[in-house]
Coordinates of C-alpha atoms in Angstrom, one line a residue:
Chain A
M390 CA 31.1 -4.9 6.9
T391 CA 31.5 -7.5 4.0
C392 CA 32.6 -8.2 0.0
T393 CA 30.0 -11.1 0.1
A394 CA 27.0 -9.6 -0.3
V395 CA 23.1 -10.8 -0.7
G396 CA 22.1 -11.4 -4.2
D397 CA 26.3 -12.2 -5.2
T398 CA 27.0 -15.0 -6.8
I399 CA 29.8 -16.9 -4.4
P400 CA 33.3 -15.9 -6.0
D401 CA 35.2 -19.5 -7.0
G402 CA 38.0 -20.4 -5.3
T403 CA 39.7 -23.6 -4.8
L404 CA 39.3 -25.3 -1.1
S405 CA 41.7 -29.2 -0.2
Y406 CA 41.5 -31.6 1.7
A407 CA 42.8 -34.7 2.9
D408 CA 41.1 -38.0 2.1
E409 CA 41.7 -41.5 3.5
D410 CA 45.1 -41.7 2.3
D411 CA 46.4 -38.6 3.2
Q412 CA 46.5 -38.0 -0.3
I413 CA 45.8 -33.7 -0.7
L414 CA 42.8 -32.8 -3.0
N415 CA 41.5 -29.5 -3.9
V416 CA 38.2 -29.0 -5.1
S417 CA 36.2 -25.8 -6.5
V418 CA 34.0 -24.0 -4.2
H419 CA 31.5 -23.6 -7.9
S420 CA 31.9 -27.0 -8.0
L421 CA 30.9 -27.9 -4.6
A422 CA 27.7 -25.3 -4.4
A423 CA 26.3 -25.6 -8.2
C424 CA 22.9 -26.1 -8.2
K425 CA 22.3 -26.9 -4.4
Q426 CA 21.9 -25.1 -1.2
V427 CA 24.5 -25.1 0.3
I428 CA 25.8 -23.5 3.9
L429 CA 29.5 -22.0 3.6
V430 CA 30.7 -22.1 7.5
G431 CA 33.8 -20.5 8.3
V432 CA 35.7 -20.1 11.8
P433 CA 38.9 -18.5 12.6
G434 CA 40.9 -22.0 14.1
A435 CA 40.4 -25.6 14.0
F436 CA 40.6 -27.1 17.8
T437 CA 40.0 -23.2 19.0
P438 CA 36.8 -23.6 22.0
T439 CA 34.2 -21.3 20.6
C440 CA 34.9 -23.0 17.6
S441 CA 35.2 -26.6 18.8
L442 CA 33.0 -26.5 21.4
K443 CA 29.9 -24.8 20.2
H444 CA 29.5 -23.3 16.6
V445 CA 30.6 -27.1 14.9
P446 CA 29.1 -29.3 16.9
G447 CA 25.9 -27.2 16.8
F448 CA 26.0 -27.5 12.6
I449 CA 26.6 -31.1 12.8
E450 CA 23.7 -31.5 15.2
K451 CA 21.3 -29.3 13.4
A452 CA 22.5 -30.7 10.6
E453 CA 19.3 -33.5 9.8
E454 CA 17.3 -30.5 10.6
L455 CA 18.8 -28.1 7.5
K456 CA 18.6 -31.4 4.9
S457 CA 15.1 -31.7 6.5
K458 CA 14.5 -28.0 5.0
G459 CA 16.3 -28.1 1.9
I460 CA 19.9 -27.8 2.5
S461 CA 22.2 -29.9 0.7
E462 CA 25.4 -29.9 1.9
I463 CA 26.9 -27.7 5.2
F464 CA 30.5 -27.0 4.1
L465 CA 33.1 -25.9 7.2
I466 CA 36.3 -23.6 5.9
S467 CA 39.5 -22.0 8.2
V468 CA 42.4 -21.1 7.6
N469 CA 44.5 -24.4 8.6
D470 CA 46.2 -27.2 6.4
P471 CA 44.3 -30.4 5.5
Y472 CA 45.8 -32.2 7.7
V473 CA 44.5 -30.0 10.8
M474 CA 41.3 -30.1 9.2
K475 CA 41.3 -33.8 8.6
A476 CA 42.2 -34.4 12.3
W477 CA 39.5 -32.1 13.8
A478 CA 36.8 -33.7 11.4
K479 CA 37.5 -36.9 13.0
S480 CA 37.6 -35.0 16.2
Y481 CA 33.3 -35.5 15.6
P482 CA 32.9 -39.2 15.3
E483 CA 28.9 -38.5 15.5
N484 CA 29.2 -36.0 12.5
K485 CA 27.7 -37.1 9.3
H486 CA 27.1 -34.5 7.0
V487 CA 29.3 -31.4 7.9
K488 CA 32.3 -31.1 5.4
F489 CA 36.1 -30.0 6.5
F490 CA 37.9 -28.0 3.6
S491 CA 41.2 -25.8 4.2
D492 CA 41.9 -22.6 2.6
S493 CA 45.5 -22.6 4.1
S494 CA 46.3 -19.6 1.7
A495 CA 43.3 -17.9 3.0
A496 CA 43.1 -17.4 -0.6
Y497 CA 39.3 -18.4 -1.2
I498 CA 38.4 -16.4 2.3
K499 CA 40.1 -12.6 1.3
T500 CA 38.0 -13.4 -2.0
L501 CA 35.1 -13.2 0.2
G502 CA 36.5 -10.5 2.1
L503 CA 36.0 -12.4 5.4
D504 CA 39.6 -12.6 6.1
L505 CA 41.0 -11.8 10.1
D506 CA 44.4 -10.5 10.8
V507 CA 44.9 -12.2 14.2
S508 CA 48.5 -12.4 13.8
D509 CA 49.9 -12.0 17.4
R510 CA 50.3 -15.5 19.1
G511 CA 51.0 -17.1 15.4
F512 CA 47.4 -16.6 14.3
G513 CA 48.5 -14.9 11.2
V514 CA 45.2 -14.1 8.9
R515 CA 42.8 -16.1 9.6
S516 CA 38.6 -16.8 8.5
Q517 CA 36.2 -14.1 10.9
R518 CA 33.3 -16.4 11.9
F519 CA 30.2 -16.4 9.5
A520 CA 27.6 -18.6 7.9
L521 CA 26.3 -18.0 4.6
L522 CA 23.1 -19.5 2.9
I523 CA 24.0 -19.6 -1.1
D524 CA 21.9 -21.2 -3.3
D525 CA 22.7 -21.9 -7.2
L526 CA 26.0 -19.7 -6.4
K527 CA 23.6 -17.2 -5.4
V528 CA 23.9 -15.5 -2.2
K529 CA 21.2 -15.8 0.1
V530 CA 21.9 -15.1 3.5
V531 CA 25.4 -13.8 5.3
N532 CA 25.8 -13.9 8.7
V533 CA 29.1 -12.5 9.6
E534 CA 29.8 -11.9 13.9
S535 CA 31.2 -8.7 15.1
G536 CA 34.8 -9.5 17.2
G537 CA 34.7 -12.9 19.3
Q538 CA 31.0 -12.9 19.4
F539 CA 28.8 -16.1 18.5
K540 CA 25.3 -14.5 18.2
V541 CA 24.1 -14.2 13.9
S542 CA 26.3 -17.3 12.3
S543 CA 25.3 -21.1 14.3
A544 CA 22.8 -23.6 13.4
E545 CA 20.1 -22.1 15.2
D546 CA 20.5 -18.6 13.2
M547 CA 20.8 -20.3 9.7
L548 CA 17.3 -22.5 10.7
K549 CA 15.4 -19.3 11.1
S550 CA 16.4 -18.1 7.5
L551 CA 15.4 -21.1 6.4
Chain B
M1023 CA 34.6 0.7 10.0
A1024 CA 36.5 -1.8 12.6
A1025 CA 36.0 -2.8 15.5
S1026 CA 38.7 -4.0 17.7
L1027 CA 39.6 -7.3 18.6
T1028 CA 41.8 -9.3 20.7
V1029 CA 42.6 -12.4 20.3
S1030 CA 41.5 -13.4 23.7
R1031 CA 37.9 -12.5 23.0
F1032 CA 37.7 -15.0 19.7
L1033 CA 38.8 -17.9 21.6
S1034 CA 35.8 -17.5 24.3
P1035 CA 37.4 -16.3 28.1
T1036 CA 35.3 -18.3 29.4
V1037 CA 37.2 -21.7 28.5
L1038 CA 40.4 -20.1 27.8
S1039 CA 42.5 -17.4 30.0
F1040 CA 45.7 -16.3 29.5
S1041 CA 48.1 -16.4 32.8
A1042 CA 50.3 -13.2 33.7
T1043 CA 53.5 -14.1 32.3
T1044 CA 51.9 -14.5 28.5
T1045 CA 53.3 -11.6 26.2
K1046 CA 50.9 -8.8 26.1
L1047 CA 48.5 -8.5 23.0
Y1048 CA 47.9 -5.4 21.5
P1049 CA 44.1 -5.1 19.6
K1050 CA 44.0 -5.9 16.1
S1051 CA 41.3 -4.7 14.3
F1052 CA 39.6 -6.0 11.4
S1053 CA 41.0 -6.6 8.1
S1054 CA 38.1 -4.3 5.9
K1055 CA 38.1 -5.0 2.6
L1056 CA 35.0 -2.5 1.0
S1057 CA 35.2 -3.3 -2.6
F1058 CA 34.5 -6.9 -4.3
S1059 CA 35.5 -7.7 -7.6
P1060 CA 35.2 -11.3 -8.3
R1061 CA 38.3 -13.1 -9.7
S1062 CA 39.0 -16.2 -12.0
L1063 CA 40.6 -18.3 -10.1
N1064 CA 42.6 -21.7 -11.3
L1065 CA 40.3 -24.0 -10.4
H1066 CA 42.1 -27.8 -9.9
R1067 CA 39.5 -30.4 -10.5
R1068 CA 41.9 -33.4 -10.5
P1069 CA 43.6 -34.7 -7.6
S1070 CA 47.5 -33.0 -7.1
K1071 CA 50.3 -35.5 -6.7
P1072 CA 50.7 -37.5 -3.8
I1073 CA 52.1 -35.3 -0.9
S1074 CA 55.8 -35.3 0.1
F1075 CA 57.9 -33.2 1.9
S1076 CA 61.2 -34.6 1.5
T1077 CA 61.3 -34.4 -2.6
K1078 CA 62.1 -31.6 -4.5
T1079 CA 63.2 -28.8 -1.8
T1080 CA 65.0 -25.9 -2.3
Q1081 CA 68.3 -26.8 -0.6
I1082 CA 68.3 -24.4 2.8
S1083 CA 71.6 -23.6 4.0
A1084 CA 70.8 -23.5 7.7
S1085 CA 72.3 -20.8 10.2
I1086 CA 72.5 -22.7 12.4
S1087 CA 75.7 -24.9 13.8
V1088 CA 77.2 -27.1 16.0
G1089 CA 79.1 -25.0 17.9
D1090 CA 76.8 -22.0 18.1
K1091 CA 74.3 -21.0 20.8
L1092 CA 70.1 -21.3 20.3
P1093 CA 69.3 -17.8 19.2
D1094 CA 66.8 -16.9 21.8
A1095 CA 62.7 -16.6 20.5
T1096 CA 59.2 -16.8 22.3
L1097 CA 57.7 -20.6 22.2
S1098 CA 54.0 -21.0 23.3
Y1099 CA 51.9 -24.0 24.3
F1100 CA 49.0 -25.2 26.7
D1101 CA 49.8 -26.1 30.1
A1102 CA 47.6 -28.7 32.1
D1103 CA 45.3 -26.8 32.9
G1104 CA 44.7 -25.0 29.9
E1105 CA 46.2 -21.6 30.1
L1106 CA 48.3 -20.6 27.5
Q1107 CA 52.2 -19.9 28.4
T1108 CA 55.0 -18.9 26.6
T1109 CA 58.8 -19.7 26.9
S1110 CA 61.6 -18.5 25.4
V1111 CA 64.7 -20.8 24.1
S1112 CA 67.2 -19.6 26.6
S1113 CA 64.9 -20.2 29.6
L1114 CA 64.0 -23.6 28.3
T1115 CA 67.4 -24.9 27.6
A1116 CA 69.6 -22.6 30.8
G1117 CA 71.7 -24.7 32.4
K1118 CA 70.3 -27.5 31.1
K1119 CA 70.1 -30.8 28.4
V1120 CA 67.6 -30.5 26.2
V1121 CA 66.7 -32.3 23.1
L1122 CA 64.7 -29.6 20.8
F1123 CA 63.6 -31.5 17.4
A1124 CA 60.6 -29.8 15.0
V1125 CA 58.9 -31.4 12.8
P1126 CA 57.1 -29.8 9.2
G1127 CA 53.6 -30.1 10.1
A1128 CA 51.6 -31.6 13.1
F1129 CA 49.2 -34.0 13.0
T1130 CA 51.1 -34.9 8.8
P1131 CA 51.6 -38.3 8.3
T1132 CA 55.9 -38.7 9.2
C1133 CA 55.8 -37.2 12.0
S1134 CA 52.0 -38.5 13.4
Q1135 CA 53.1 -41.7 12.5
K1136 CA 57.0 -42.2 13.8
H1137 CA 58.7 -38.6 14.6
L1138 CA 57.3 -38.0 17.9
P1139 CA 55.7 -41.1 18.4
G1140 CA 59.4 -42.3 18.5
F1141 CA 60.4 -39.7 21.0
V1142 CA 57.3 -40.2 23.4
E1143 CA 58.3 -44.2 23.6
K1144 CA 62.6 -43.4 24.0
S1145 CA 61.5 -40.5 26.0
G1146 CA 62.5 -43.0 29.6
E1147 CA 65.6 -43.2 28.2
L1148 CA 66.7 -40.4 26.8
K1149 CA 66.3 -39.2 30.3
A1150 CA 67.7 -41.8 32.0
K1151 CA 71.0 -40.5 29.9
G1152 CA 71.1 -37.6 31.3
V1153 CA 68.6 -35.6 28.9
D1154 CA 66.1 -32.7 31.3
T1155 CA 63.7 -31.7 28.4
I1156 CA 62.6 -33.4 24.9
A1157 CA 60.7 -30.6 23.2
C1158 CA 59.0 -30.5 19.9
V1159 CA 58.8 -27.5 17.9
S1160 CA 56.6 -26.8 14.9
V1161 CA 55.1 -23.8 12.6
N1162 CA 51.7 -24.5 14.0
D1163 CA 49.5 -23.0 16.3
S1164 CA 49.0 -23.7 19.9
F1165 CA 45.1 -24.9 19.6
V1166 CA 46.6 -26.9 16.8
M1167 CA 49.7 -28.2 19.0
R1168 CA 47.2 -28.9 21.9
A1169 CA 45.2 -31.0 20.0
W1170 CA 47.5 -32.9 18.7
K1171 CA 49.4 -33.7 22.2
E1172 CA 45.9 -35.2 22.8
N1173 CA 45.4 -37.0 20.2
L1174 CA 48.7 -39.0 20.3
G1175 CA 47.9 -39.6 23.9
I1176 CA 51.3 -37.4 25.6
N1177 CA 51.5 -36.5 28.9
D1178 CA 54.8 -34.7 30.0
E1179 CA 57.3 -36.8 28.2
V1180 CA 57.4 -34.0 25.1
L1181 CA 56.8 -30.4 25.1
L1182 CA 54.4 -30.2 22.5
L1183 CA 55.7 -26.2 21.1
S1184 CA 54.1 -23.3 18.6
D1185 CA 56.4 -21.7 16.7
G1186 CA 53.4 -20.3 15.1
N1187 CA 55.1 -17.7 12.9
G1188 CA 58.0 -19.3 12.4
E1189 CA 60.5 -16.9 14.5
F1190 CA 62.8 -19.3 15.9
T1191 CA 62.4 -21.4 13.1
K1192 CA 64.0 -18.4 9.9
K1193 CA 66.8 -17.2 13.3
I1194 CA 68.1 -20.9 13.1
G1195 CA 67.8 -20.5 9.2
C1196 CA 65.4 -24.0 8.9
E1197 CA 62.8 -23.4 7.5
L1198 CA 61.0 -25.2 4.6
D1199 CA 59.1 -23.4 2.0
L1200 CA 55.6 -25.5 1.2
S1201 CA 53.8 -22.8 -0.1
D1202 CA 53.9 -24.1 -4.2
K1203 CA 52.5 -26.9 -3.0
P1204 CA 49.4 -27.5 -4.3
V1205 CA 48.5 -28.0 -0.8
G1206 CA 49.6 -25.1 0.7
L1207 CA 51.1 -25.4 3.8
G1208 CA 53.1 -22.3 3.5
V1209 CA 56.5 -22.0 5.6
R1210 CA 56.8 -24.6 7.9
S1211 CA 60.4 -25.8 9.6
R1212 CA 62.7 -28.2 7.9
R1213 CA 63.0 -31.6 9.7
Y1214 CA 65.9 -31.9 12.4
A1215 CA 66.8 -33.0 16.4
L1216 CA 69.3 -31.2 17.7
L1217 CA 70.7 -31.9 21.9
A1218 CA 71.3 -29.2 23.2
E1219 CA 73.4 -28.2 26.4
N1220 CA 73.1 -25.1 28.2
G1221 CA 71.7 -23.5 25.2
V1222 CA 74.6 -24.2 22.7
V1223 CA 74.4 -26.8 19.5
K1224 CA 76.4 -30.0 20.5
V1225 CA 74.7 -32.3 17.8
L1226 CA 72.4 -31.9 14.8
N1227 CA 70.7 -33.7 12.9
L1228 CA 68.7 -31.7 10.1
E1229 CA 67.4 -33.5 7.1
E1230 CA 66.8 -32.3 3.5
G1231 CA 62.9 -30.7 3.8
G1232 CA 60.9 -33.1 5.8
A1233 CA 62.7 -36.6 5.1
F1234 CA 62.9 -39.2 8.0
T1235 CA 66.2 -40.6 8.3
F1236 CA 68.8 -39.6 11.6
S1237 CA 66.5 -37.6 13.2
G1238 CA 64.8 -40.2 15.1
A1239 CA 65.1 -40.6 19.1
E1240 CA 67.2 -43.7 18.2
D1241 CA 69.5 -41.5 16.4
I1242 CA 69.9 -39.3 19.1
L1243 CA 70.0 -42.4 21.6
K1244 CA 72.8 -42.7 20.1
V1245 CA 74.9 -39.8 20.4
L1246 CA 74.4 -39.7 23.9

């Protein structure tokens, strides 16, 4: 059950990333997504198994195909700090298109209504696993996983919806 | 309509399994918000100032001092077989000489480039001087700590321990509140290095914020 629904305008919010000089920069979601077709992918945690071994690599692999179908950008967000996201992004040297962003405080994820309380073992509030197709800020497709599944939010699933 | 969720499910049980020694996890429900209201948020369009952990941090007086027994807390890590383990500070330190050092964050510049590598490099020397265990603590989850360890090519020279909820860090009064920084790191640990014998603090080199002036491996070697 999500707050963000098909037909909604994707809410604006602030994401961050660390640049080559390890400087932290902030960016607004609207400035990233306006006037384009983009995919926004949310994952529970950097370096966690499903995220690292299946979900993210799928998008990296299918990025060219997604682009050929009109997707301008693929944004990946997680509730991890920008340094962790930068290190995680670097662990995929083959990645050309997926952009990794940090939603450290989970503020944006909460705005989307896609937060997940996993306070056990020090995980705190994280993002649910999801993939959204957004066209000029209008949400077109919302694929949110139930629990720990990985059935609807993969790159393949997004390709099917295009 | 909430679905019950356990951490192990989202962590892909085929790759990861929890060992019998781990603390029992309680199923958690999704936090489901059924209403949606767009909010106007402050948009930061310009680059933020360079991040420095060491400047202008709030002075927090530490609860822990030389002579104190380290408070108990649970820390976690992935073992060589990829199993998630927990350890208590008491079992880690009982009857041993332990060097425990803390960093504000895994993968952050000073921590990654100087502090942790310094201890890895000097681990042989430290152990030759009677140190049984060298452990690095950070307020990061265990997956991130494991990835950091692999990234720096660390084997068993230094144990990387996750104080994910900041429980241990709070108990010793070494929190570093970085929540108000643009980067949003939340509450982390101040940088420190301590020597404990049978759980009692013998040496405590506690930095202001994330500064790196006397909490390195060389500094601990000098006092052994």
